[in-house]
Coordinates of C-alpha atoms in Angstrom, one line a residue:
Chain A
M1321 CA 166.4 124.3 107.2
T1322 CA 163.9 123.1 109.7
T1323 CA 160.8 124.9 110.9
Q1324 CA 159.2 124.5 114.2
T1325 CA 155.7 124.7 112.7
A1326 CA 154.1 121.4 112.2
R1327 CA 152.5 120.9 108.8
I1328 CA 149.6 118.8 107.7
D1329 CA 148.5 117.9 104.2
I1330 CA 147.2 120.8 102.3
P1331 CA 143.4 120.2 101.9
A1332 CA 142.4 119.4 98.3
D1333 CA 139.4 121.7 98.7
P1334 CA 140.7 125.2 97.9
S1335 CA 138.2 126.9 100.1
L1336 CA 139.7 125.0 103.1
R1337 CA 143.2 126.1 102.3
D1338 CA 142.9 129.2 104.5
A1339 CA 140.3 127.8 106.8
L1340 CA 140.5 127.9 110.6
T1341 CA 139.6 124.5 112.2
I1342 CA 139.0 124.3 115.9
Q1343 CA 138.2 121.4 118.1
I1344 CA 138.9 122.3 121.7
R1345 CA 137.9 121.7 125.2
K1346 CA 138.8 124.1 128.0
R1347 CA 137.5 124.5 131.6
F1348 CA 137.2 128.1 132.7
T1349 CA 135.7 130.1 135.5
N1350 CA 133.5 133.0 134.9
A1351 CA 132.1 135.0 137.8
G1352 CA 132.7 132.2 140.2
R1353 CA 131.0 129.6 138.0
D1354 CA 132.8 126.7 136.4
F1355 CA 132.2 126.3 132.6
T1356 CA 133.5 124.0 130.1
L1357 CA 134.1 125.4 126.6
E1358 CA 133.7 122.5 124.2
V1359 CA 133.4 123.5 120.5
G1360 CA 134.4 122.2 117.1
F1361 CA 134.0 124.0 113.8
T1362 CA 135.7 125.0 110.6
L1363 CA 135.6 128.6 109.4
T1364 CA 136.3 129.5 105.8
P1365 CA 137.4 133.0 104.7
G1366 CA 134.7 135.7 105.3
I1367 CA 133.0 137.0 108.4
T1368 CA 131.6 134.5 110.9
I1369 CA 129.7 135.7 113.9
I1370 CA 129.9 134.0 117.2
F1371 CA 126.9 135.1 119.1
G1372 CA 126.2 134.5 122.8
A1373 CA 125.4 136.1 126.1
S1374 CA 128.3 137.3 128.3
G1375 CA 129.8 134.3 130.1
A1376 CA 129.0 132.0 127.3
G1377 CA 132.7 131.5 126.6
K1378 CA 133.2 133.8 123.6
T1379 CA 136.3 135.6 124.8
T1380 CA 137.8 132.4 126.2
L1381 CA 137.4 130.9 122.7
L1382 CA 139.2 133.8 121.1
D1383 CA 142.0 133.7 123.7
C1384 CA 142.5 130.0 122.9
I1385 CA 142.8 130.7 119.2
A1386 CA 145.2 133.6 119.8
G1387 CA 147.3 131.5 122.2
L1388 CA 146.7 133.7 125.2
T1389 CA 145.0 130.7 126.9
T1390 CA 145.9 127.1 126.5
P1391 CA 143.0 124.6 125.9
D1392 CA 142.9 121.5 128.0
S1393 CA 142.8 119.4 124.9
G1394 CA 142.0 119.6 121.2
K1395 CA 143.4 121.0 118.0
I1396 CA 143.6 124.4 116.3
V1397 CA 144.7 124.5 112.7
V1398 CA 144.9 127.4 110.2
G1399 CA 145.2 126.3 106.6
D1400 CA 148.1 123.7 106.9
R1401 CA 149.6 125.3 110.0
V1402 CA 149.0 123.5 113.3
L1403 CA 148.8 126.1 116.1
F1404 CA 147.8 123.8 118.8
N1405 CA 147.6 120.1 119.0
H1406 CA 147.2 118.4 122.3
G1407 CA 148.1 114.9 121.1
G1408 CA 151.1 116.1 119.0
E1409 CA 152.1 118.6 121.7
T1410 CA 152.2 121.5 119.4
N1411 CA 151.5 124.8 121.1
L1412 CA 152.8 127.8 119.1
P1413 CA 153.5 130.9 121.3
V1414 CA 151.2 133.9 120.8
Q1415 CA 154.0 135.7 118.9
G1416 CA 154.3 133.0 116.3
R1417 CA 150.6 132.4 115.5
E1418 CA 150.1 135.3 113.1
I1419 CA 146.6 136.0 114.3
G1420 CA 145.2 139.5 114.4
Y1421 CA 143.2 140.2 117.6
V1422 CA 141.1 143.3 118.2
F1423 CA 140.3 143.4 121.9
Q1424 CA 137.0 144.5 123.4
D1425 CA 138.6 147.6 124.8
L1426 CA 140.9 147.8 121.7
A1427 CA 144.1 147.8 123.8
L1428 CA 145.7 150.6 121.8
F1429 CA 149.1 151.6 123.2
P1430 CA 148.2 154.9 124.9
H1431 CA 151.7 156.3 124.8
L1432 CA 152.3 155.7 121.1
T1433 CA 150.9 157.7 118.2
V1434 CA 148.4 156.2 115.8
Q1435 CA 151.2 155.6 113.3
K1436 CA 153.5 154.0 115.9
N1437 CA 150.6 151.8 117.1
V1438 CA 150.0 150.6 113.5
E1439 CA 153.7 150.0 112.9
Y1440 CA 154.1 148.1 116.2
G1441 CA 153.6 144.7 114.6
L1442 CA 156.0 145.5 111.7
A1443 CA 159.3 145.4 113.7
S1444 CA 160.9 142.8 111.5
V1445 CA 160.3 144.8 108.3
S1446 CA 162.7 147.5 106.9
K1447 CA 161.8 151.0 107.7
G1448 CA 160.8 152.0 104.2
E1449 CA 158.6 148.9 103.8
R1450 CA 157.1 149.7 107.3
R1451 CA 156.2 153.2 106.3
K1452 CA 154.7 152.0 103.0
K1453 CA 152.6 149.3 104.6
S1454 CA 151.3 151.5 107.5
H1455 CA 150.5 154.3 105.1
A1456 CA 148.5 151.9 102.9
I1457 CA 146.5 150.5 105.7
L1458 CA 145.8 153.9 107.3
E1459 CA 144.5 155.0 103.9
S1460 CA 142.2 152.0 103.4
F1461 CA 140.7 152.6 106.9
R1462 CA 140.5 156.4 106.2
I1463 CA 142.7 157.5 109.1
A1464 CA 145.8 158.6 107.3
D1465 CA 145.4 162.2 108.7
L1466 CA 145.5 160.9 112.3
G1467 CA 149.0 159.4 112.2
E1468 CA 150.6 161.8 114.6
R1469 CA 147.8 161.8 117.2
K1470 CA 147.6 159.6 120.3
P1471 CA 144.7 157.2 121.0
G1472 CA 143.5 159.5 123.8
E1473 CA 143.0 162.4 121.3
I1474 CA 140.8 160.7 118.7
S1475 CA 137.1 159.6 118.7
G1476 CA 135.8 156.1 119.5
G1477 CA 135.1 155.3 115.9
E1478 CA 138.6 156.4 114.9
R1479 CA 140.2 154.3 117.7
Q1480 CA 138.2 151.4 116.3
R1481 CA 139.7 151.9 112.9
V1482 CA 143.2 152.2 114.3
A1483 CA 142.8 148.9 116.2
L1484 CA 141.7 147.2 113.0
A1485 CA 144.5 148.7 111.0
R1486 CA 147.1 147.7 113.6
A1487 CA 145.8 144.1 113.6
L1488 CA 145.6 143.8 109.8
V1489 CA 148.8 145.5 108.8
T1490 CA 150.7 142.4 109.8
D1491 CA 148.8 140.3 107.2
P1492 CA 147.4 137.9 109.8
C1493 CA 146.0 134.6 108.7
V1494 CA 142.9 134.9 110.9
L1495 CA 141.3 138.1 112.4
L1496 CA 139.6 137.9 115.8
L1497 CA 137.2 140.7 116.8
D1498 CA 135.9 140.7 120.4
E1499 CA 132.8 142.8 120.5
P1500 CA 134.8 145.6 119.0
M1501 CA 131.9 147.9 118.0
A1502 CA 129.9 147.6 121.2
A1503 CA 130.4 151.3 122.1
L1504 CA 129.8 152.7 118.6
D1505 CA 126.6 154.2 117.1
A1506 CA 125.0 152.4 114.2
A1507 CA 126.2 154.8 111.4
T1508 CA 129.8 154.7 112.5
K1509 CA 129.6 151.0 112.9
S1510 CA 128.3 150.3 109.4
K1511 CA 130.9 152.5 107.7
I1512 CA 133.7 150.7 109.5
I1513 CA 132.2 147.3 108.6
E1514 CA 132.0 148.4 105.0
D1515 CA 135.8 149.1 105.0
L1516 CA 136.5 145.8 106.8
R1517 CA 134.5 144.0 104.2
A1518 CA 136.4 145.7 101.4
W1519 CA 139.6 144.7 103.0
N1520 CA 138.4 141.1 103.4
T1521 CA 137.5 140.9 99.7
A1522 CA 141.2 141.6 98.9
H1523 CA 142.6 139.5 101.7
R1524 CA 140.6 136.3 102.0
I1525 CA 141.0 135.2 105.6
P1526 CA 138.6 134.0 108.2
I1527 CA 137.3 136.8 110.4
V1528 CA 135.7 135.8 113.7
Y1529 CA 133.4 138.5 115.1
I1530 CA 131.9 137.9 118.5
T1531 CA 129.0 139.9 119.7
H1532 CA 125.9 139.7 122.0
N1533 CA 124.1 142.2 119.8
R1534 CA 121.3 140.9 117.6
E1535 CA 121.4 143.7 115.1
E1536 CA 125.1 143.1 114.4
V1537 CA 124.4 139.5 113.6
F1538 CA 122.1 140.5 110.8
A1539 CA 124.2 143.4 109.6
L1540 CA 127.4 141.4 109.3
G1541 CA 127.4 137.7 109.2
D1542 CA 127.5 135.3 106.3
R1543 CA 127.3 132.7 109.0
V1544 CA 126.5 132.7 112.7
L1545 CA 127.5 130.3 115.4
V1546 CA 125.5 130.5 118.7
L1547 CA 127.4 129.8 121.8
E1548 CA 125.7 129.0 125.1
N1549 CA 127.3 127.9 128.3
G1550 CA 130.4 126.9 126.4
R1551 CA 128.7 124.9 123.8
M1552 CA 127.6 125.6 120.2
I1553 CA 123.9 125.3 120.0
A1554 CA 123.2 126.6 116.5
D1555 CA 125.1 127.1 113.3
G1556 CA 123.7 128.7 110.1
T1557 CA 122.8 131.8 108.3
P1558 CA 121.8 134.8 110.5
H1559 CA 118.2 134.4 109.3
G1560 CA 118.1 130.7 109.8
V1561 CA 119.5 130.8 113.3
M1562 CA 118.0 134.0 114.6
A1563 CA 114.4 133.9 113.1
A1564 CA 113.4 130.4 114.3
P1565 CA 114.9 129.7 117.7
R1566 CA 114.0 126.4 119.2
R1567 CA 114.9 126.9 122.8
E1568 CA 113.6 129.4 125.2
S1569 CA 117.0 130.4 126.5
L1570 CA 118.1 131.3 123.0
A1571 CA 115.0 133.3 122.4
Q1572 CA 115.6 135.4 125.5
L1573 CA 119.1 135.8 124.5
I1574 CA 118.4 137.3 121.1
G1575 CA 116.0 139.8 122.4
F1576 CA 112.4 138.9 122.2
E1577 CA 111.2 141.7 124.4
N1578 CA 107.8 140.0 124.7
I1579 CA 107.7 136.4 125.9
F1580 CA 104.4 134.9 127.1
H1581 CA 103.2 131.5 128.2
A1582 CA 100.2 130.7 126.0
I1583 CA 97.6 127.9 125.8
V1584 CA 96.6 126.4 122.5
I1585 CA 92.9 126.9 122.2
A1586 CA 92.2 125.9 118.5
I1587 CA 94.1 124.3 115.7
Q1588 CA 93.2 125.5 112.2
E1589 CA 95.0 123.0 110.1
K1590 CA 93.7 124.1 106.8
R1591 CA 94.7 127.7 107.3
G1592 CA 98.1 126.6 108.7
T1593 CA 97.5 128.6 111.9
M1594 CA 96.3 128.1 115.4
R1595 CA 94.8 130.3 118.1
C1596 CA 96.5 130.7 121.4
R1597 CA 95.4 132.5 124.5
I1598 CA 98.1 134.2 126.5
A1599 CA 98.1 132.7 130.0
E1600 CA 96.2 134.6 132.7
S1601 CA 94.6 137.0 130.2
D1602 CA 91.9 137.3 127.5
V1603 CA 94.4 138.1 124.8
E1604 CA 94.1 135.7 121.9
L1605 CA 96.7 135.5 119.1
E1606 CA 96.7 133.8 115.8
T1607 CA 100.0 132.1 115.4
P1608 CA 101.7 129.8 112.8
L1609 CA 100.8 126.2 113.2
V1610 CA 103.2 124.0 115.1
R1611 CA 102.9 120.5 116.3
A1612 CA 101.0 121.0 119.6
E1613 CA 97.8 119.8 121.1
V1614 CA 94.8 121.9 122.1
G1615 CA 95.2 122.7 125.8
S1616 CA 99.0 122.5 125.8
T1617 CA 101.2 125.4 126.9
L1618 CA 103.7 127.0 124.6
L1619 CA 105.9 130.0 124.7
I1620 CA 105.2 132.9 122.3
G1621 CA 108.0 135.4 121.6
I1622 CA 107.2 138.7 119.8
R1623 CA 109.9 141.2 119.1
A1624 CA 109.1 144.7 120.2
G1625 CA 110.1 146.0 116.8
D1626 CA 107.7 143.7 115.0
I1627 CA 104.6 145.2 116.6
L1628 CA 102.7 148.0 114.8
L1629 CA 100.9 150.6 116.9
A1630 CA 97.8 152.5 115.9
T1631 CA 95.9 155.3 117.7
V1632 CA 92.6 154.6 115.9
E1633 CA 91.2 151.1 115.5
P1634 CA 92.5 149.8 112.3
A1635 CA 90.4 148.1 109.6
G1636 CA 91.1 146.3 106.4
L1637 CA 94.4 144.8 107.5
S1638 CA 96.0 141.6 106.5
A1639 CA 97.4 141.2 110.0
R1640 CA 95.3 138.7 112.0
N1641 CA 96.0 140.1 115.5
I1642 CA 94.7 143.4 116.5
I1643 CA 94.8 144.0 120.3
S1644 CA 93.4 147.0 122.1
G1645 CA 95.2 148.5 125.1
R1646 CA 96.3 151.6 126.9
V1647 CA 99.7 153.2 126.9
L1648 CA 101.5 152.7 130.3
S1649 CA 104.8 154.6 129.5
V1650 CA 106.8 156.1 126.7
V1651 CA 110.5 156.2 127.2
Q1652 CA 113.2 157.1 124.8
R1653 CA 116.2 154.8 124.7
D1654 CA 118.9 156.2 122.3
V1655 CA 117.2 156.4 118.9
I1656 CA 114.3 154.1 119.7
V1657 CA 111.2 154.8 121.8
V1658 CA 110.1 152.1 124.1
V1659 CA 106.3 152.1 124.6
R1660 CA 104.8 149.8 127.2
V1661 CA 101.1 149.0 126.6
N1662 CA 98.7 147.3 128.9
C1663 CA 96.3 145.1 126.9
G1664 CA 95.5 142.5 129.5
V1665 CA 99.2 141.6 129.5
E1666 CA 102.0 144.1 129.3
M1667 CA 103.6 144.4 125.9
E1668 CA 106.7 146.3 124.8
V1669 CA 106.6 148.1 121.5
H1670 CA 109.6 149.9 119.9
L1671 CA 108.9 152.9 117.7
T1672 CA 111.1 155.4 115.9
L1673 CA 111.4 158.9 117.2
A1674 CA 109.5 160.1 114.1
A1675 CA 106.6 157.7 114.8
R1676 CA 106.4 158.9 118.4
D1677 CA 106.3 162.5 117.3
S1678 CA 103.6 162.0 114.7
L1679 CA 101.4 159.9 117.0
Q1680 CA 101.9 162.2 120.0
L1681 CA 101.7 159.2 122.4
Q1682 CA 101.0 159.8 126.1
P1683 CA 100.4 157.4 129.0
G1684 CA 96.7 156.6 129.2
H1685 CA 96.0 156.9 125.5
A1686 CA 94.0 154.1 123.9
V1687 CA 96.0 152.2 121.2
W1688 CA 95.8 149.1 119.1
L1689 CA 98.6 146.7 118.6
I1690 CA 98.9 144.9 115.3
V1691 CA 100.9 141.6 115.3
K1692 CA 101.3 139.6 112.1
T1693 CA 100.7 135.8 112.5
H1694 CA 104.3 135.1 111.5
S1695 CA 105.7 137.6 114.0
C1696 CA 104.5 135.2 116.7
H1697 CA 107.4 132.8 117.4
L1698 CA 106.5 129.7 119.1
M1699 CA 108.8 127.7 121.3
A1700 CA 108.3 124.7 123.5
A1701 CA 107.8 125.8 127.1
S1702 CA 110.5 124.2 129.3
Chain B
M140 CA 179.9 171.4 156.6
D141 CA 182.2 168.5 155.7
G142 CA 182.4 168.8 151.9
Q143 CA 184.3 165.6 151.6
A144 CA 181.6 163.6 153.4
F145 CA 178.9 165.4 151.4
W146 CA 180.4 164.4 148.0
L147 CA 181.1 160.9 149.1
T148 CA 177.5 160.5 150.1
I149 CA 176.2 162.0 146.8
R150 CA 178.6 159.6 144.9
L151 CA 177.3 156.7 146.9
A152 CA 173.6 157.6 146.4
V153 CA 174.0 158.1 142.6
L154 CA 175.8 154.8 142.2
V155 CA 173.4 152.9 144.3
A156 CA 170.3 154.4 142.6
T157 CA 171.9 153.5 139.2
V158 CA 172.7 149.9 140.2
L159 CA 169.2 149.5 141.6
V160 CA 167.6 150.5 138.3
V161 CA 169.6 147.7 136.5
L162 CA 169.0 145.2 139.4
G163 CA 165.6 146.3 140.5
L164 CA 163.8 146.2 137.1
P165 CA 164.2 142.5 136.5
V166 CA 163.4 141.7 140.1
A167 CA 160.3 143.9 140.0
Y168 CA 159.2 142.3 136.6
W169 CA 159.5 138.9 138.1
I170 CA 157.4 139.9 141.2
A171 CA 154.8 141.6 139.0
Y172 CA 154.3 138.8 136.5
S173 CA 155.5 135.6 138.0
R174 CA 152.8 133.0 138.8
R175 CA 155.1 130.9 141.0
R176 CA 153.6 129.9 144.3
W177 CA 156.6 131.0 146.3
R178 CA 156.6 134.5 144.9
F179 CA 155.5 135.9 148.3
L180 CA 158.8 134.6 149.7
V181 CA 160.7 136.7 147.3
E182 CA 158.5 139.7 148.1
A183 CA 159.2 139.2 151.8
V184 CA 162.9 139.0 151.3
V185 CA 163.0 142.1 149.1
A186 CA 160.9 144.0 151.8
L187 CA 163.1 142.8 154.7
P188 CA 165.3 145.9 154.8
I189 CA 162.2 148.1 155.5
V190 CA 161.6 146.4 158.9
L191 CA 165.0 145.1 159.8
P192 CA 167.0 147.2 162.2
P193 CA 169.9 148.6 160.2
T194 CA 172.4 147.2 162.6
V195 CA 171.1 143.7 162.0
L196 CA 171.3 144.1 158.3
G197 CA 174.7 145.8 158.6
F198 CA 176.0 143.0 160.8
Y199 CA 175.1 140.3 158.3
V200 CA 176.4 142.3 155.4
L201 CA 179.7 142.8 157.3
V202 CA 179.9 139.0 157.9
A203 CA 179.1 138.3 154.3
L204 CA 181.8 140.7 153.1
G205 CA 184.4 139.7 155.6
S206 CA 187.4 137.5 154.9
H207 CA 185.6 134.4 156.3
S208 CA 182.9 134.4 153.7
P209 CA 183.3 133.1 150.1
L210 CA 182.4 136.5 148.7
G211 CA 184.9 138.3 150.9
R212 CA 187.7 135.8 150.0
W213 CA 186.9 136.0 146.3
W214 CA 187.1 139.8 146.5
Q215 CA 190.3 139.7 148.5
A216 CA 191.8 137.3 145.9
M217 CA 190.8 139.7 143.1
T218 CA 191.7 143.0 144.6
G219 CA 194.1 142.3 147.5
H220 CA 192.0 143.9 150.2
T221 CA 188.7 143.1 152.0
L222 CA 185.4 144.5 151.2
A223 CA 184.6 145.5 154.7
F224 CA 185.3 149.1 155.6
T225 CA 185.7 150.1 151.9
F226 CA 183.5 152.3 149.6
E227 CA 182.7 149.2 147.5
G228 CA 181.5 147.4 150.6
L229 CA 179.3 150.5 151.4
V230 CA 177.8 150.3 147.9
I231 CA 176.9 146.7 148.4
G232 CA 175.4 147.3 151.8
S233 CA 173.4 150.3 150.5
I234 CA 172.1 148.4 147.5
I235 CA 170.6 145.7 149.8
Y236 CA 169.3 148.3 152.2
S237 CA 167.6 150.4 149.5
L238 CA 166.4 147.5 147.4
P239 CA 162.7 147.6 148.4
F240 CA 162.6 151.4 147.8
A241 CA 163.3 150.7 144.2
V242 CA 161.7 147.4 143.6
Q243 CA 158.3 148.1 145.2
P244 CA 157.5 151.2 143.2
F245 CA 158.7 149.5 140.0
A246 CA 156.6 146.4 140.6
A247 CA 153.6 148.4 141.7
S248 CA 153.6 150.4 138.4
F249 CA 154.2 147.2 136.3
I250 CA 151.2 145.6 137.9
L251 CA 149.1 148.7 136.9
V252 CA 149.9 148.2 133.2
D253 CA 146.8 146.9 131.5
R254 CA 147.3 143.1 130.8
R255 CA 145.4 143.5 127.5
L256 CA 148.1 145.8 126.3
I257 CA 150.7 143.2 127.0
A258 CA 148.5 140.6 125.3
A259 CA 148.1 142.9 122.3
S260 CA 151.8 143.4 122.0
A261 CA 152.3 139.6 122.0
T262 CA 149.7 139.1 119.3
L263 CA 151.5 141.6 117.2
G264 CA 154.6 139.4 117.3
A265 CA 156.6 141.3 120.0
S266 CA 158.9 139.2 122.3
R267 CA 158.7 139.7 126.0
L268 CA 161.8 141.8 126.0
R269 CA 160.4 144.1 123.3
T270 CA 157.0 144.3 125.1
F271 CA 158.9 145.3 128.3
F272 CA 160.8 148.1 126.7
R273 CA 158.2 149.4 124.3
V274 CA 155.0 149.0 126.4
I275 CA 155.6 148.2 130.1
L276 CA 158.5 150.5 130.8
P277 CA 157.1 153.7 129.0
L278 CA 153.8 153.2 130.9
S279 CA 155.7 152.8 134.2
V280 CA 157.6 156.1 134.2
P281 CA 156.0 157.5 137.4
G282 CA 157.0 154.3 139.3
L283 CA 160.4 154.4 137.7
V284 CA 161.0 158.0 138.9
T285 CA 159.6 157.2 142.3
G286 CA 161.9 154.2 142.7
V287 CA 165.0 156.0 141.6
A288 CA 164.3 159.1 143.8
L289 CA 163.4 157.1 146.9
S290 CA 166.4 154.8 146.6
F291 CA 168.6 157.9 146.1
A292 CA 167.2 159.7 149.1
H293 CA 167.2 156.6 151.3
T294 CA 170.9 156.0 150.6
M295 CA 171.7 159.7 151.3
G296 CA 170.3 159.4 154.8
E297 CA 171.3 155.9 155.9
F298 CA 173.3 155.6 159.1
G299 CA 173.2 152.2 160.7
V300 CA 174.3 150.0 157.8
V301 CA 177.0 152.5 156.8
L302 CA 178.4 152.5 160.3
M303 CA 178.4 148.7 160.6
V304 CA 179.8 148.0 157.1
G305 CA 182.0 151.0 156.5
G306 CA 183.0 152.3 159.8
N307 CA 184.0 155.9 159.8
I308 CA 186.9 156.5 157.5
P309 CA 187.1 160.1 156.2
G310 CA 187.0 160.2 152.4
V311 CA 186.2 156.5 152.1
T312 CA 183.2 155.6 154.2
R313 CA 182.4 158.7 156.2
T314 CA 178.9 159.8 155.0
V315 CA 177.0 162.9 156.0
S316 CA 174.8 161.1 158.5
I317 CA 177.9 159.8 160.3
D318 CA 179.4 163.3 160.1
I319 CA 176.4 164.6 161.9
Y320 CA 176.6 161.9 164.5
D321 CA 180.3 162.8 165.1
K322 CA 179.6 166.5 165.4
V323 CA 176.9 165.9 168.0
Q324 CA 179.3 163.6 169.9
A325 CA 181.8 166.4 169.8
L326 CA 179.1 168.9 171.0
D327 CA 179.4 170.8 167.8
Y328 CA 175.6 171.5 167.5
A329 CA 176.0 174.4 165.1
G330 CA 178.0 172.2 162.6
A331 CA 175.6 169.3 163.1
N332 CA 172.6 171.5 162.4
Q333 CA 174.2 172.9 159.2
T334 CA 174.7 169.4 157.8
A335 CA 171.4 168.1 159.0
L336 CA 169.6 171.0 157.4
V337 CA 171.3 170.2 154.0
L338 CA 170.1 166.6 154.3
L339 CA 166.6 167.8 155.3
V340 CA 166.4 170.1 152.3
I341 CA 167.7 167.4 149.9
S342 CA 165.2 164.8 151.2
F343 CA 162.3 167.3 150.9
V344 CA 163.3 168.3 147.3
V345 CA 163.6 164.7 146.2
L346 CA 160.2 163.8 147.7
S347 CA 158.6 166.9 146.1
V348 CA 160.0 165.7 142.8
V349 CA 158.5 162.3 143.3
Y350 CA 155.1 163.5 144.1
G351 CA 155.2 166.3 141.6
V352 CA 156.2 164.0 138.8
N353 CA 153.6 161.4 139.8
R354 CA 150.9 164.1 139.8
K355 CA 152.0 165.8 136.6
V356 CA 152.5 162.6 134.6
G357 CA 149.1 161.4 135.7
A358 CA 147.4 164.7 134.9
A359 CA 149.2 165.2 131.6
W360 CA 148.2 161.8 130.2
P361 CA 144.9 162.0 128.4
W362 CA 144.1 158.3 128.7
K363 CA 144.1 158.3 132.5

């Protein structure tokens, strides 16, 4: 018996036996602009985040893996199965790739019940086996009681669970998730992720999770790849990649709400710090020491959530930067409160609802902002 | 009213609508999903009967069915009689004449089916045929009903093509619209009116069904 699937030697390293290896190049157009997606990496079982702004090529990458789009050149291999090989002219059809794909809008079949949706991919299995499998997966995603409902009749979180169950019930060898949780609240999201992790412990396959949301990167990933304009610009642990960005565009991408040009005014080598003045202001900040010369310009990024806010002048703090200012506006955004403060420059501070209520902040109030030295992230100004 | 003509017309319309479902679905699928550059040409050919004078269409169908054409000769060899001026000939003419009324609503509703649903079906291992019957078709019910009803109603009321292809043979090719024409020629206005009224009511009922179904289906579906 012959099989159409091309085989390569099984890697000796057992961790690579189920790995997904990609080396592809694909030109694509997004919003009228031409991009080239050119990436190469190997993903071992577990969750890997692919992080990037919209238009960076994330969905195109997933479509290439799933077979919905054909790369211009390269190779896609799962374990010892070649899905795509430009040189060897292998290009398995979508149907034969055994890749689970949860789409951004989930793409549940609106006319089928939850159970029929989940059983959709089990057409080749006997009816009894089909029932057994779908029941087991519905149980493990806690949606067994929704079997007879239609996707239009259940909540967003439940629909998310159905989409995961539908993709996973077929025992795929890779799971692709395209910003699947974008519309969910944090609590719902974390419960679903827990269940997905539990499933992944029992079924060791690579899971590719793409997102443009910084919080999700920290909540989920063992490993994160950062995609920008079709290229991979960083690869590492969430903390390693997200806490010390080297490029301005990446910093903006991952949500530094406060980014300022600053001039180095003093280098305190023995303390391991330096003093910088924010351009066109009197605000001085003590920052970690980087290789820079006095008088040179850098970029300082400070996350709005890293700034403390006090309504009386604080004393006896370890934090080196205490900046006085006045509240410009207080706006609630979902469960965070965005406070804009004028302290010579405008800074954005994020508070919890409880903090806002206890501080009773109003525009015009005098406040002090407290910024730790190591909350000031320095980047080279481009 | 001429009962014979009436039943003949009903029989013709039911047959044509049925054949157009079988024939129209693949054509509509191709139009909706093909990426061929010359797709527009197929669309234009399918739409031709909408703008073509029925006599022109009828004339060419008559020529194509006649004993000088390969089709006509083949039919004659098989059955011993020509296709022209027979009920079968009428069916063929009517299928061509009503093709756009079936294909266009089918194709329009296929195009409306979310591409990601089709992609999802493929990633779940479903073949194109399975995707068509399990996803595309069930989500195209309004277009399907519209296409069937319109091609039925359109065949019910056709005149020019029938006259050209079928002539006016009672019980064989004499449809209600020809019956009306005959009655007016014979100055039987009361009889013509009676038959015309029946045709009017049928057309109205069919269109009401089309619009009613489209509205109801849309309103009853929670995901719309």
